[in-house]
Amino acid sequence: MKFYDVVIIGAGLAGLQCARLLSGGGAKILLVDRKTDLSKSVHTTGIFVRKTLEDFDFPPGTLGKAVRRVTLYSPKLKSLNLTSENDEFRVGKMGKIYQAFLRDCLANGAEFSNSTRYIGIENNQSSTIVKLDRNGAAFEVETKVLVGADGANSRVAKDLRLDENKEWIVGYEEVFHPVNSNDEPRLHCFLDAELAPGYLAWIADDGEEIHIGVGGYAAGFNPREALKIFKEKISGKILSLKTAKLAETRGGQIPVGGVLRKIASENGLLIGDAAGAVSPLTAGGLDPCLRLSAMAAQVILERLKTDEPKVLLNYSGELFRARFVSRLWMRRIIAAVSNQKLLELGFGFLRGGIGRKFAKHVFFGRGSFPDVELKIKAKRNSLDTSLLKNGS
Ligand SMILES: Cc1cc2nc3c(=O)[nH]c(=O)nc-3n(C[C@H](O)[C@H](O)[C@H](O)COP(=O)(O)OP(=O)(O)OC[C@H]3O[C@@H](n4cnc5c(N)ncnc54)[C@H](O)[C@@H]3O)c2cc1C
């Protein structure tokens, strides 16, 4: 049986980020994904916010044009235009990002097993046996640390007896390639309690790709049907897709209950959606994938260096939860608004002076997941996680 310092289940952004940092730090890594080709079946729109773009390098050619303009719409399509003096968003070409991150991992000596399904674990005293299946052929590997980067419905979380996501919204979108686009890159966000109950419908149009989608609480919400009606609602008024070509559809669950509390045991830990590391308000999970995985990698390297499994317990969701209290409350309020008239009224408030400031803060605030990487780096050997509380 092959032995690895760390086995990572899931090669989405969280798993890849963790794998490239750990392999760069000298750990022997096996990265596993059930997908055959990471650039296929992408399930995210891929919008990166300003702070992520400032703090992390992306490989050349993997980001769309900068977006500075946002238009917010009421259910009756009244609009509110917001413009920032900064480049606020870019839509990532996610397939290319995943492939570039994977190349980094392989260059660092990490092994990647594609078309491989995680089946389960058996715990030994000081290690874990991980059961895998590659195209119908079962095999096992042994590891000191098992990382669950297997998304919102994490099987690893269950097997490690860690916390599991309980609150989700569902997102579904179509991606078009425009033939000609002279429009300024713009993010359009639509409040609509029927077509996007508890979240938003959106058009992200950066001139290179047009993403049209809906998101909402699953109960009583049929995303495909809602998207069809949404496209009819906006067609000709806000956007014409006559010259655009449908390239792909994307969709999936987005956990919005906040970072889970228990995200580590002595045998392993969770990152990304598996850890519930998504902003409960905006449902943005890409920035947390990069930051939380960096923190996880730091803790794992310390565990490997000291050969002390308890080091993993430093990695706790409690460090972050207090930072998300206000966003969780706002999520509860949004979830409770199921009436179009109330949304129309709320939109009226947003068009006023204070409301506009609030909207600008939500869309253009330099928020991110707590900035853990640099702080830990400064105290590399002491793992003083209390420093995290000062993160931005
Ligand atoms: C429609 C939609 C739009 C979104 N848009 C944005 C956005 O614009 N900006 C933003 O910040 N966030 C967005 N999000 C959220 C963001 O996409 C996620 O938070 C992020 O992609 C999570 O990454 P991850 O690596 O944790 O999980 P995932 O990307 O889900 O990766 C998990 C990986 O694990 C693999 N896997 C799962 N189970 C197994 C198994 N048993 N065996 C082997 N492999 C397995 C899967 O194949 C997958 O590759 C969106 C989400 C959705 C659904």
PDB file of C-alpha atoms in Angstrom, residues 67-74 77-85 89 184-190 203 237-238 347 350-353 355-361 363-364:
ATOM      1  CA  VAL A  67     -15.713  44.963 -13.976  1.00  0.00           C
ATOM      2  CA  ARG A  68     -16.355  48.338 -12.295  1.00  0.00           C
ATOM      3  CA  ARG A  69     -20.073  48.694 -12.917  1.00  0.00           C
ATOM      4  CA  VAL A  70     -22.969  47.041 -11.130  1.00  0.00           C
ATOM      5  CA  THR A  71     -26.670  47.525 -11.851  1.00  0.00           C
ATOM      6  CA  LEU A  72     -29.156  46.346  -9.264  1.00  0.00           C
ATOM      7  CA  TYR A  73     -32.786  45.734 -10.323  1.00  0.00           C
ATOM      8  CA  SER A  74     -36.065  45.535  -8.429  1.00  0.00           C
ATOM      9  CA  LEU A  77     -36.904  46.039 -13.210  1.00  0.00           C
ATOM     10  CA  LYS A  78     -36.395  49.512 -11.740  1.00  0.00           C
ATOM     11  CA  SER A  79     -32.639  49.992 -11.720  1.00  0.00           C
ATOM     12  CA  LEU A  80     -29.864  51.406  -9.572  1.00  0.00           C
ATOM     13  CA  ASN A  81     -26.463  51.961 -11.208  1.00  0.00           C
ATOM     14  CA  LEU A  82     -23.337  51.757  -9.062  1.00  0.00           C
ATOM     15  CA  THR A  83     -19.881  52.593 -10.380  1.00  0.00           C
ATOM     16  CA  SER A  84     -16.583  52.114  -8.591  1.00  0.00           C
ATOM     17  CA  GLU A  85     -13.308  53.901  -9.262  1.00  0.00           C
ATOM     18  CA  PHE A  89     -14.473  41.987 -10.092  1.00  0.00           C
ATOM     19  CA  GLU A 184     -18.810  47.986 -20.770  1.00  0.00           C
ATOM     20  CA  PRO A 185     -18.190  44.986 -18.500  1.00  0.00           C
ATOM     21  CA  ARG A 186     -21.025  44.964 -15.989  1.00  0.00           C
ATOM     22  CA  LEU A 187     -22.545  42.826 -13.274  1.00  0.00           C
ATOM     23  CA  HIS A 188     -26.361  42.957 -13.250  1.00  0.00           C
ATOM     24  CA  CYS A 189     -28.062  41.701 -10.067  1.00  0.00           C
ATOM     25  CA  PHE A 190     -31.814  41.143  -9.832  1.00  0.00           C
ATOM     26  CA  ILE A 203     -25.952  38.547 -15.527  1.00  0.00           C
ATOM     27  CA  LYS A 237     -34.973  44.908 -22.219  1.00  0.00           C
ATOM     28  CA  ILE A 238     -31.594  44.410 -20.625  1.00  0.00           C
ATOM     29  CA  PHE A 347     -35.348  48.540  -3.370  1.00  0.00           C
ATOM     30  CA  LEU A 350     -31.635  51.320  -1.671  1.00  0.00           C
ATOM     31  CA  ARG A 351     -32.154  54.126  -4.189  1.00  0.00           C
ATOM     32  CA  GLY A 352     -32.076  56.704  -1.350  1.00  0.00           C
ATOM     33  CA  GLY A 353     -28.862  58.222   0.045  1.00  0.00           C
ATOM     34  CA  GLY A 355     -29.455  52.801   0.888  1.00  0.00           C
ATOM     35  CA  ARG A 356     -27.114  53.595  -2.014  1.00  0.00           C
ATOM     36  CA  LYS A 357     -24.173  53.804   0.412  1.00  0.00           C
ATOM     37  CA  PHE A 358     -25.165  50.432   1.864  1.00  0.00           C
ATOM     38  CA  ALA A 359     -25.442  48.879  -1.609  1.00  0.00           C
ATOM     39  CA  LYS A 360     -22.014  50.271  -2.561  1.00  0.00           C
ATOM     40  CA  HIS A 361     -20.593  48.820   0.643  1.00  0.00           C
ATOM     41  CA  PHE A 363     -20.775  45.323  -3.735  1.00  0.00           C
ATOM     42  CA  PHE A 364     -17.561  47.341  -3.495  1.00  0.00           C
TER      43      PHE A 364
END
